[in-house]
Coordinates of C-alpha atoms and ligand atoms in Angstrom, one line a residue:
M252 CA 122.4 205.4 200.9
M253 CA 120.7 204.1 204.1
R254 CA 117.6 205.8 204.8
D255 CA 117.4 205.0 208.4
S256 CA 120.8 204.0 210.1
H257 CA 120.7 201.7 212.8
T258 CA 123.9 201.2 214.3
D259 CA 125.9 198.5 212.7
D260 CA 129.0 198.1 210.5
E261 CA 127.4 197.1 207.3
S262 CA 128.9 198.8 204.2
R263 CA 126.8 200.7 201.6
D264 CA 124.5 198.9 199.5
G265 CA 125.8 200.0 196.0
Q266 CA 122.8 198.7 194.1
T267 CA 120.4 201.3 192.7
R268 CA 117.4 199.4 191.3
T269 CA 117.5 195.9 192.7
D270 CA 115.2 193.5 191.0
G271 CA 117.0 190.5 192.1
G272 CA 118.9 190.2 188.9
E273 CA 116.7 187.5 187.5
P274 CA 116.4 187.6 183.6
S275 CA 112.8 187.8 182.9
E276 CA 110.9 184.8 181.8
A277 CA 109.9 186.0 178.6
R278 CA 113.3 187.1 177.4
R279 CA 114.8 184.1 178.7
A280 CA 112.7 181.9 176.8
S281 CA 113.0 184.0 173.6
S282 CA 116.8 184.4 173.6
D283 CA 116.9 180.5 174.1
R284 CA 114.8 180.3 171.0
R285 CA 117.1 182.6 169.2
T286 CA 120.4 180.9 169.9
D287 CA 119.4 177.5 168.8
G288 CA 117.2 178.7 166.1
G289 CA 118.0 179.5 162.6
T290 CA 118.5 177.5 159.5
D291 CA 121.3 175.2 160.7
A292 CA 120.9 171.7 161.7
A293 CA 120.2 172.3 165.4
G294 CA 117.4 174.5 164.3
A295 CA 115.6 171.6 162.6
D296 CA 114.2 170.0 165.6
E297 CA 113.5 173.3 167.4
V298 CA 109.9 173.8 168.5
K299 CA 108.7 177.2 167.6
L300 CA 105.9 178.8 169.5
D301 CA 104.2 181.2 167.3
P302 CA 100.8 182.6 168.5
W303 CA 99.8 183.6 165.0
G304 CA 101.6 181.0 163.1
S305 CA 100.4 177.6 161.9
S306 CA 101.0 175.4 165.1
T307 CA 101.8 171.7 164.6
I308 CA 103.9 170.4 167.4
A309 CA 106.0 167.5 166.5
D310 CA 107.3 166.8 169.9
Y311 CA 105.6 167.9 173.0
R312 CA 108.4 166.9 175.2
K313 CA 110.6 169.6 173.7
L314 CA 108.3 172.2 175.2
F315 CA 109.4 171.2 178.6
E316 CA 113.0 171.3 178.1
Q317 CA 113.0 174.2 175.8
F318 CA 110.5 176.7 177.6
G319 CA 110.0 175.1 181.0
I320 CA 106.6 174.3 180.6
E321 CA 105.8 171.6 183.1
E322 CA 104.3 168.0 182.7
F323 CA 100.6 168.1 183.9
D324 CA 100.9 164.6 185.2
A325 CA 103.0 166.1 188.0
V326 CA 100.1 168.2 189.4
L327 CA 97.3 165.8 188.2
P328 CA 97.2 164.0 191.8
D329 CA 96.5 167.4 193.4
V330 CA 93.5 168.2 191.3
P331 CA 90.1 167.2 192.6
N332 CA 87.9 165.5 190.2
P333 CA 90.1 166.2 187.3
H334 CA 88.5 166.8 183.9
Y335 CA 88.6 164.1 181.5
L336 CA 90.9 166.0 179.2
M337 CA 93.5 166.0 182.2
R338 CA 93.0 162.3 182.9
R339 CA 93.5 161.3 179.5
G340 CA 96.8 163.5 179.0
V341 CA 95.3 165.8 176.3
I342 CA 96.0 168.6 178.8
F343 CA 99.7 167.8 178.8
G344 CA 101.4 170.8 180.3
H345 CA 101.1 173.8 182.8
R346 CA 102.8 176.7 184.1
D347 CA 102.2 177.1 187.9
Y348 CA 99.1 175.4 188.1
D349 CA 99.6 174.3 191.8
P350 CA 98.1 177.5 193.4
V351 CA 95.0 177.0 191.2
A352 CA 94.7 173.4 192.3
E353 CA 95.3 174.4 195.9
A354 CA 92.5 177.1 195.8
M355 CA 90.2 174.4 194.3
R356 CA 91.1 172.1 197.2
E357 CA 90.9 174.7 199.8
G358 CA 87.8 176.5 198.4
D359 CA 89.5 179.6 198.1
D360 CA 89.0 182.3 195.2
F361 CA 90.6 181.6 191.9
A362 CA 89.7 182.4 188.2
A363 CA 89.8 180.9 184.8
L364 CA 89.7 182.9 181.6
S365 CA 90.2 182.4 178.0
G366 CA 89.9 184.2 174.9
F367 CA 88.7 183.5 171.3
M368 CA 89.7 185.2 168.1
P369 CA 86.5 185.5 166.0
T370 CA 88.0 184.7 162.7
G371 CA 86.0 181.8 161.6
D372 CA 83.3 179.5 163.1
P373 CA 84.0 177.8 166.3
H374 CA 85.1 174.2 165.7
I375 CA 85.9 171.1 167.8
G376 CA 89.3 172.4 168.8
H377 CA 87.6 175.5 170.3
K378 CA 85.4 173.1 172.1
M379 CA 88.2 171.9 174.2
V380 CA 88.9 175.1 175.6
F381 CA 85.2 176.0 176.1
D382 CA 85.0 172.9 178.2
E383 CA 88.2 173.8 180.2
I384 CA 86.5 177.1 181.2
I385 CA 83.4 175.7 181.9
W386 CA 84.8 172.8 184.2
H387 CA 86.8 175.4 186.2
Q388 CA 83.6 177.5 186.6
Q389 CA 82.0 174.3 187.9
Q390 CA 84.8 173.8 190.4
G391 CA 84.1 177.2 191.7
A392 CA 86.3 179.5 189.5
D393 CA 85.2 183.2 188.6
A394 CA 85.1 182.4 184.8
Y395 CA 85.5 184.6 181.9
G396 CA 85.1 184.0 178.1
L397 CA 86.3 186.9 175.9
I398 CA 86.1 187.7 172.2
A399 CA 89.6 189.0 171.0
D400 CA 87.9 191.2 168.4
L401 CA 90.9 193.8 168.7
E402 CA 93.3 191.0 167.9
A403 CA 91.2 189.7 164.8
H404 CA 91.0 193.0 163.5
A405 CA 94.6 194.1 164.0
A406 CA 96.5 190.8 163.4
R407 CA 94.2 189.2 161.1
G408 CA 92.5 192.1 159.3
L409 CA 89.0 190.8 159.7
T410 CA 86.3 193.4 159.1
W411 CA 84.0 194.4 162.0
A412 CA 81.0 192.9 160.2
E413 CA 82.5 189.6 159.9
I414 CA 83.8 189.9 163.5
D415 CA 80.3 190.5 164.8
E416 CA 79.1 187.6 163.2
H417 CA 81.7 185.2 164.6
A418 CA 81.7 186.9 168.0
R419 CA 78.0 185.8 168.4
S420 CA 78.7 182.3 167.2
Y421 CA 81.4 181.8 169.8
V422 CA 79.5 183.0 172.6
L423 CA 76.6 180.9 171.7
S424 CA 78.7 177.7 171.6
L425 CA 80.3 178.6 174.9
L426 CA 76.7 179.0 176.5
A427 CA 75.5 175.8 174.9
L428 CA 78.2 173.9 176.3
G429 CA 77.3 175.0 179.8
F430 CA 79.0 178.2 180.6
D431 CA 76.9 180.1 183.3
P432 CA 76.6 183.8 182.2
E433 CA 75.0 184.6 185.7
E434 CA 78.2 183.6 187.5
G435 CA 80.9 184.2 184.9
E436 CA 81.5 187.1 182.5
L437 CA 81.7 187.2 178.7
Y438 CA 83.2 190.3 177.0
R439 CA 84.4 191.8 173.8
Q440 CA 87.9 193.4 174.0
S441 CA 86.7 196.3 172.2
E442 CA 83.8 197.1 174.4
N443 CA 85.5 196.9 177.7
R444 CA 86.9 200.0 179.1
E445 CA 88.3 198.8 182.3
L446 CA 90.3 196.3 180.4
Q447 CA 91.7 198.8 177.9
D448 CA 92.7 201.0 180.8
L449 CA 94.5 198.0 182.2
A450 CA 96.2 197.5 178.9
F451 CA 97.4 201.0 178.9
E452 CA 99.0 200.6 182.3
L453 CA 100.7 197.3 181.3
G454 CA 101.9 198.7 178.1
A455 CA 103.8 201.2 180.1
E456 CA 105.9 198.4 181.4
A457 CA 106.7 196.9 178.0
N458 CA 108.7 198.2 175.1
A459 CA 108.7 197.7 171.3
S460 CA 112.1 195.8 171.2
E461 CA 110.9 193.5 173.9
L462 CA 107.8 192.5 171.7
Q463 CA 110.2 192.3 168.7
A464 CA 112.2 189.7 170.5
I465 CA 109.3 187.7 171.9
Y466 CA 107.1 187.7 168.8
D467 CA 109.5 188.5 165.9
F468 CA 107.8 191.8 165.2
D469 CA 109.9 194.2 163.3
G470 CA 109.9 197.9 162.4
E471 CA 106.9 197.3 160.0
T472 CA 104.7 195.8 162.5
N473 CA 101.6 198.0 163.0
I474 CA 101.0 199.6 166.3
S475 CA 97.5 198.1 166.7
Y476 CA 98.9 194.8 166.4
M477 CA 101.2 195.5 169.3
Q478 CA 98.4 197.0 171.1
S479 CA 96.5 193.7 170.7
V480 CA 99.4 192.1 172.6
V481 CA 99.1 194.3 175.6
T482 CA 95.2 193.8 175.3
Q483 CA 95.9 190.2 175.8
M484 CA 98.2 190.9 178.7
A485 CA 95.2 192.8 180.3
D486 CA 92.8 189.9 179.4
I487 CA 95.0 187.6 181.3
L488 CA 95.2 189.9 184.3
Y489 CA 91.7 191.2 184.2
P490 CA 90.2 188.5 186.6
Q491 CA 92.7 189.9 189.2
L492 CA 91.4 193.5 189.0
D493 CA 89.3 193.3 192.0
E494 CA 91.7 191.4 194.2
P495 CA 94.8 189.1 193.4
K496 CA 93.7 185.5 192.9
P497 CA 95.2 182.4 191.3
T498 CA 94.2 182.4 187.7
V499 CA 94.4 179.7 185.1
I500 CA 94.5 180.6 181.5
P501 CA 93.6 177.3 179.3
V502 CA 95.0 177.7 175.8
G503 CA 97.0 175.8 173.2
P504 CA 101.0 176.0 173.6
D505 CA 101.2 178.3 170.8
Q506 CA 99.9 181.0 173.2
D507 CA 102.9 180.3 175.7
P508 CA 104.9 183.4 174.5
H509 CA 102.0 185.4 175.8
M510 CA 101.8 183.6 179.0
R511 CA 105.5 184.2 179.6
L512 CA 105.2 187.9 178.9
A513 CA 102.1 188.1 181.1
R514 CA 103.9 186.6 184.0
D515 CA 106.8 189.1 183.5
L516 CA 104.5 192.2 183.3
A517 CA 102.4 190.9 186.5
A518 CA 105.8 190.9 188.4
R519 CA 107.0 194.2 186.9
M520 CA 103.5 195.8 188.0
R521 CA 104.4 194.8 191.6
Y522 CA 105.4 197.4 194.1
F523 CA 108.0 195.2 195.9
G524 CA 110.1 192.2 195.4
V525 CA 111.1 189.8 198.1
T526 CA 114.5 188.0 198.0
E527 CA 116.9 186.3 200.1
A528 CA 120.1 188.2 201.3
F529 CA 123.0 187.7 203.4
A530 CA 124.6 191.1 203.9
S531 CA 123.9 194.5 202.7
F532 CA 125.0 193.9 199.1
E533 CA 122.9 192.6 196.4
A534 CA 123.6 188.8 195.5
Q535 CA 122.8 187.4 192.1
P536 CA 120.5 184.3 192.2
E537 CA 123.6 181.9 191.4
E538 CA 125.6 183.4 194.2
R539 CA 123.1 183.0 196.8
P540 CA 123.6 179.2 197.3
L541 CA 127.3 179.9 197.8
L542 CA 126.5 182.4 200.4
R543 CA 124.3 180.1 202.2
Q544 CA 127.0 177.4 202.1
A545 CA 129.5 180.0 203.7
Y546 CA 127.0 180.9 206.2
D547 CA 126.3 177.3 207.4
A548 CA 130.0 176.7 207.6
R549 CA 130.8 179.6 209.8
E550 CA 131.7 177.3 212.7
E551 CA 134.7 176.4 210.7
Y552 CA 136.3 179.8 210.0
A553 CA 134.8 182.6 212.1
E554 CA 136.6 184.0 214.9
D555 CA 133.0 184.4 216.5
P556 CA 130.7 182.1 215.0
E557 CA 127.8 184.1 216.5
M558 CA 128.9 186.7 214.2
P559 CA 130.7 185.6 211.1
R560 CA 132.3 188.4 209.0
C561 CA 132.0 188.7 205.3
G562 CA 135.9 188.9 204.9
E563 CA 136.3 185.6 206.8
A564 CA 133.6 184.0 204.7
A565 CA 135.4 185.2 201.6
D566 CA 138.6 183.4 202.6
W567 CA 136.7 180.3 203.3
L568 CA 134.7 180.3 200.1
R569 CA 137.7 180.9 198.0
D570 CA 139.3 177.7 199.2
H571 CA 136.2 175.5 199.6
E572 CA 133.9 176.1 196.6
P573 CA 135.2 174.8 193.4
A574 CA 131.8 174.5 191.8
S575 CA 130.9 177.4 189.3
A576 CA 133.8 179.5 189.1
D577 CA 132.3 182.7 188.0
A578 CA 129.6 182.7 190.5
R579 CA 132.4 181.9 193.2
E580 CA 134.7 184.6 192.0
S581 CA 132.0 187.4 192.1
A582 CA 130.6 186.1 195.5
V583 CA 134.1 186.2 197.0
E584 CA 134.6 189.7 195.7
K585 CA 131.4 190.9 197.3
L586 CA 132.3 189.4 200.5
T587 CA 135.6 190.7 200.5
N588 CA 134.5 194.3 199.7
A589 CA 131.9 194.0 202.7
G590 CA 134.9 193.2 205.0
K591 CA 134.0 193.3 208.6
E592 CA 130.2 193.3 208.1
P593 CA 128.5 190.4 209.6
L594 CA 127.3 187.6 207.2
R595 CA 123.8 187.2 208.2
P596 CA 120.8 185.6 206.5
R597 CA 117.8 187.9 206.1
T598 CA 114.7 188.5 203.9
R599 CA 115.0 191.6 201.5
I600 CA 112.1 193.4 200.5
F601 CA 113.0 195.7 197.5
D602 CA 111.3 198.5 196.1
R603 CA 110.3 198.0 192.3
R604 CA 107.8 200.8 191.6
A605 CA 106.4 201.8 194.9
T606 CA 105.2 205.3 195.7
D607 CA 107.1 207.0 198.8
A608 CA 104.0 206.6 200.9
A609 CA 103.9 202.9 200.0
F610 CA 107.5 202.3 200.8
E611 CA 106.9 204.3 204.2
A612 CA 104.0 201.9 204.7
L613 CA 106.2 199.0 204.2
I614 CA 108.8 200.0 206.7
E615 CA 106.0 200.4 209.3
A616 CA 104.6 197.1 208.2
V617 CA 107.8 195.0 208.7
D618 CA 107.8 193.3 212.1
G619 CA 110.6 192.6 214.4
E620 CA 114.4 193.5 213.6
K621 CA 114.9 195.4 210.4
R622 CA 117.3 197.7 208.6
V623 CA 116.0 200.4 206.2
Y624 CA 118.0 201.4 203.0
D625 CA 117.0 203.6 200.1
E626 CA 115.8 201.0 198.0
H627 CA 115.0 198.1 200.3
V628 CA 114.1 196.8 203.8
D629 CA 116.0 193.9 205.4
A630 CA 113.9 192.0 207.7
F631 CA 115.6 189.5 210.1
D632 CA 112.5 188.0 211.6
L633 CA 110.4 187.2 208.6
S634 CA 110.4 184.3 206.3
Q635 CA 110.0 184.9 202.5
S636 CA 106.5 184.0 202.5
E637 CA 105.5 186.2 205.3
A638 CA 107.4 189.0 203.7
E639 CA 105.6 188.4 200.4
E640 CA 102.3 188.5 202.2
I641 CA 103.2 191.8 204.0
A642 CA 104.5 193.4 200.7
R643 CA 101.2 192.4 198.9
Q644 CA 99.0 193.8 201.5
V645 CA 101.0 197.2 201.6
E646 CA 100.9 197.3 197.8
L647 CA 97.0 196.8 197.7
D648 CA 96.4 199.3 200.7
N649 CA 98.3 201.7 198.6
G650 CA 96.9 201.5 195.4
G651 CA 98.5 198.6 193.6
Y652 CA 97.2 195.6 191.9
G653 CA 99.3 192.9 193.8
F654 CA 98.9 190.8 190.9
L655 CA 99.7 187.0 191.3
P656 CA 101.6 185.4 188.3
P657 CA 98.8 183.9 186.0
S658 CA 99.0 180.2 185.5
S659 CA 98.3 178.2 182.3
I660 CA 97.4 174.8 181.0
Y661 CA 98.1 173.4 177.7
H662 CA 96.2 171.0 175.5
R663 CA 97.4 169.1 172.6
F664 CA 96.2 170.1 169.0
M665 CA 93.7 167.8 167.5
T666 CA 95.1 166.1 164.3
G667 CA 93.2 166.9 161.3
L668 CA 90.6 164.4 160.0
T669 CA 92.6 164.2 156.8
G670 CA 95.8 163.8 158.6
G671 CA 98.1 166.7 159.3
K672 CA 97.0 169.7 160.8
M673 CA 93.5 170.6 161.7
S674 CA 92.9 173.9 159.9
S675 CA 89.9 176.1 159.4
S676 CA 91.1 176.7 155.9
I677 CA 90.9 172.9 155.0
P678 CA 87.0 172.2 155.8
A679 CA 87.4 168.5 155.5
S680 CA 90.1 168.5 158.1
H681 CA 88.0 169.8 161.1
I682 CA 84.4 169.8 162.1
S683 CA 82.9 173.1 162.7
L684 CA 80.3 173.3 165.7
L685 CA 77.9 174.8 163.1
D686 CA 78.4 172.0 160.5
D687 CA 75.3 170.3 159.7
P688 CA 75.0 167.0 161.5
A689 CA 74.9 165.0 158.2
D690 CA 78.1 166.9 157.0
G691 CA 79.9 165.8 160.4
Y692 CA 78.8 162.4 160.0
G693 CA 80.3 162.4 156.4
K694 CA 83.6 164.0 157.6
V695 CA 84.2 161.3 160.2
K696 CA 83.5 158.5 157.8
S697 CA 85.9 159.9 155.3
A698 CA 88.6 160.5 157.9
T699 CA 92.0 158.9 157.8
T700 CA 92.6 156.3 160.3
G701 CA 95.4 154.5 161.9
G702 CA 94.1 151.2 160.4
R703 CA 96.0 148.7 158.5
A704 CA 96.0 147.8 154.9
T705 CA 93.5 144.9 155.2
A706 CA 91.1 143.7 157.8
E707 CA 93.1 140.5 158.0
E708 CA 96.5 142.6 158.9
Q709 CA 94.2 144.7 161.4
R710 CA 93.0 141.5 163.0
E711 CA 96.4 140.1 163.3
K712 CA 98.6 143.2 164.5
G713 CA 95.7 145.6 165.8
G714 CA 95.2 149.1 164.8
K715 CA 97.3 152.1 165.4
A716 CA 95.1 154.1 167.8
D717 CA 97.9 156.4 168.9
E718 CA 98.1 157.6 165.3
C719 CA 94.5 157.7 164.5
P720 CA 92.5 160.9 164.2
V721 CA 89.3 159.0 164.7
Y722 CA 90.6 157.5 168.1
E723 CA 91.3 161.3 169.0
L724 CA 87.7 162.2 168.4
Y725 CA 86.8 159.3 170.8
A726 CA 89.3 160.5 173.3
Y727 CA 89.0 164.3 173.1
L728 CA 85.2 164.6 172.6
L729 CA 83.1 161.6 171.8
S730 CA 83.6 159.6 175.0
G731 CA 83.0 162.7 177.1
D732 CA 83.5 161.7 180.7
D733 CA 83.3 158.1 180.2
D734 CA 86.9 156.7 180.6
E735 CA 85.8 153.0 180.4
F736 CA 84.4 153.7 176.9
A737 CA 87.3 155.4 175.7
T738 CA 89.6 152.7 177.1
E739 CA 87.3 150.1 175.3
V740 CA 87.7 151.7 172.0
Y741 CA 91.4 151.8 172.6
E742 CA 92.1 148.3 173.6
E743 CA 89.7 146.8 171.1
C744 CA 91.6 148.7 168.3
V745 CA 95.1 147.7 169.3
G746 CA 93.9 144.3 170.1
G747 CA 92.5 143.8 166.6
E748 CA 88.9 143.2 167.6
R749 CA 87.8 146.6 166.3
L750 CA 87.8 147.4 162.4
C751 CA 87.9 150.8 161.0
G752 CA 84.7 150.6 159.2
G753 CA 82.5 149.9 162.1
C754 CA 84.6 152.1 164.3
K755 CA 84.0 155.3 162.2
E756 CA 80.4 154.4 161.6
Q757 CA 80.0 154.5 165.5
A758 CA 82.2 157.8 165.8
A759 CA 80.3 159.3 162.9
E760 CA 76.8 158.6 164.6
L761 CA 78.2 160.0 167.9
M762 CA 79.5 163.1 166.1
A763 CA 76.2 163.6 164.2
Q764 CA 74.4 163.3 167.6
F765 CA 76.7 165.7 169.5
L766 CA 76.2 168.4 166.6
E767 CA 72.4 168.0 166.7
D768 CA 72.3 168.4 170.5
H769 CA 74.8 171.3 170.4
Q770 CA 73.0 173.2 167.7
E771 CA 69.7 172.8 169.5
K772 CA 71.1 174.3 172.6
R773 CA 72.6 177.2 170.6
A774 CA 69.3 177.8 169.2
E775 CA 67.8 178.1 172.8
W776 CA 70.3 180.5 173.8
E777 CA 70.0 182.4 170.8
E778 CA 66.4 183.3 172.0
K779 CA 67.8 184.4 175.4
L780 CA 71.0 186.2 174.1
D781 CA 69.5 189.5 174.2
E782 CA 68.9 189.3 177.8
L783 CA 72.6 188.9 178.6
D784 CA 74.8 191.6 179.7
I785 CA 77.2 191.3 176.6
D786 CA 77.4 193.8 174.1
L787 CA 77.8 191.8 170.8
D788 CA 77.5 194.3 168.1
T789 CA 80.0 197.0 167.6
D790 CA 79.0 200.3 165.9
R791 CA 82.4 200.9 164.3
K792 CA 82.2 202.3 161.0
R793 CA 85.6 201.1 159.4
S794 CA 85.2 197.7 157.8
Ligands
LIG922 N1 95.4 185.2 171.2 C1 94.4 184.2 171.4 C2 94.3 183.4 170.1 O1 94.8 183.6 169.2 C3 93.0 184.8 171.8 C4 93.3 185.6 173.0 C5 93.1 186.9 173.4 C6 93.4 185.2 174.4 N2 93.2 187.2 174.8 C7 93.4 186.1 175.5 C8 93.6 183.7 174.8 C9 93.5 185.8 176.6 C10 93.7 183.5 176.2 C11 93.7 184.5 177.1 O2 93.1 182.7 170.0
LIG923 FE1 91.2 154.3 164.4 FE2 89.0 153.0 164.9 FE3 90.5 152.2 163.1 FE4 91.4 151.9 165.6 S1 89.7 150.8 164.7 S2 92.5 152.7 163.7 S3 90.6 153.8 166.4 S4 89.3 154.1 163.1

């Protein structure tokens, strides 16, 4: 089994494919969802994340526990000049945003990308995402905005004519809000050959039952629908085609299943993985802390503490570690089998899908003492991060992508103006970026509020700004970057100084003004659209 046997007394590594044994992120979450889902009482407060469903999220905190989304507030102090949506908690969660924040601070390369299904007119909910892309672009990101036309056709059944019209409209709003098309890239999925090639490669790493588990697909799900999923995976990794870089995908939390799968696929595409090991055998993640403990306690039991033996460690561990019985038992067994082999920490670089040439190159690239096996190299003088860097470089030199796992940030959904969900199928519930300013004005004026039954009661108790769709408009959009103004509205409301009539009048005027400005800018871009390098019309026949 050893490729290149250095003199030692290590036993064979019985493992064939060593992927570190960690269950994949996407699978873990989808199986969590299944075990506590269903129609029983436990399922009642379950949060379901469905990219194609209607998303209302009753309790954002559940997303942290249930899916491992992290709180944005924890990274906020590390973000230079955070966007107002970040400062106001509208962007509430993230996955792995730290590398993006670090790149921003250090002036390193990073990217931001999001996509839009052209199913209707862009509205104020989309504006949040447009703003997030644009803000990252202004902080130095390579920025991308894409039109998910394949998804709209496959998952929503839109005709190509409808898609063409809407695609144009999304692009115009993105530009009008400040996206710089010279610096960034806009594309339609269907027109991007490189993207589709990448989708094809990624598709080879996923299978139908996996998509079934993540998205509740079944045997009737059409193939193009599945293809639109791998296309989205390719979208998410597209900014890294030239070279790996931290990439943030700003989306609603309903898209999180896509993020988990994309992060898994990014890892599966890697040539090598890096883990910590203590002997030639492969340890499970839960066994590693036990092995570490046994190694650290070597003075207590080893005949020669310079070279503790696995068998000795097994005896010690059996008596000393009561913690998790299963992990201890299997760790003891592995140590026992390894017998006289020295227990010795090392960094393991294992082969996931490298070519022979790449594996040979890896062996060459590992500095210091090393042992080479069929499926992995153990390095004794490299830290994990040094090993990761070497592994990525070898991969890139040998034709691999070297993807970094993509990051995401999640914003809250806006409440509909009529209360409940903001939905494109209920025109009064949302404001389209194409709404006539007078209509926008009218919708705000007739919006539900968090006000009290009478003006008197409101003066006495204050309004419920936290439950008010109009306050949301101020916080998410109308106050723009002006925190003071947003705070003033809030405090005047809850303090009873602000009454809903006047508050809505002010909001309605600001909204009408915003729509007017926005539409003016759209019209300006409309003139220039032909000069841009984006193909907005398809010549597809089927409608
Ligand atoms: N699925 C997304 C939606 O429903 C659109 C989309 C396609 C997307 N590709 C993407 C979003 C890549 C973010 C990143 O709106
Ligand atoms: Fe909402 Fe304004 Fe009324 Fe407060 S005063 S409840 S913010 S409409």
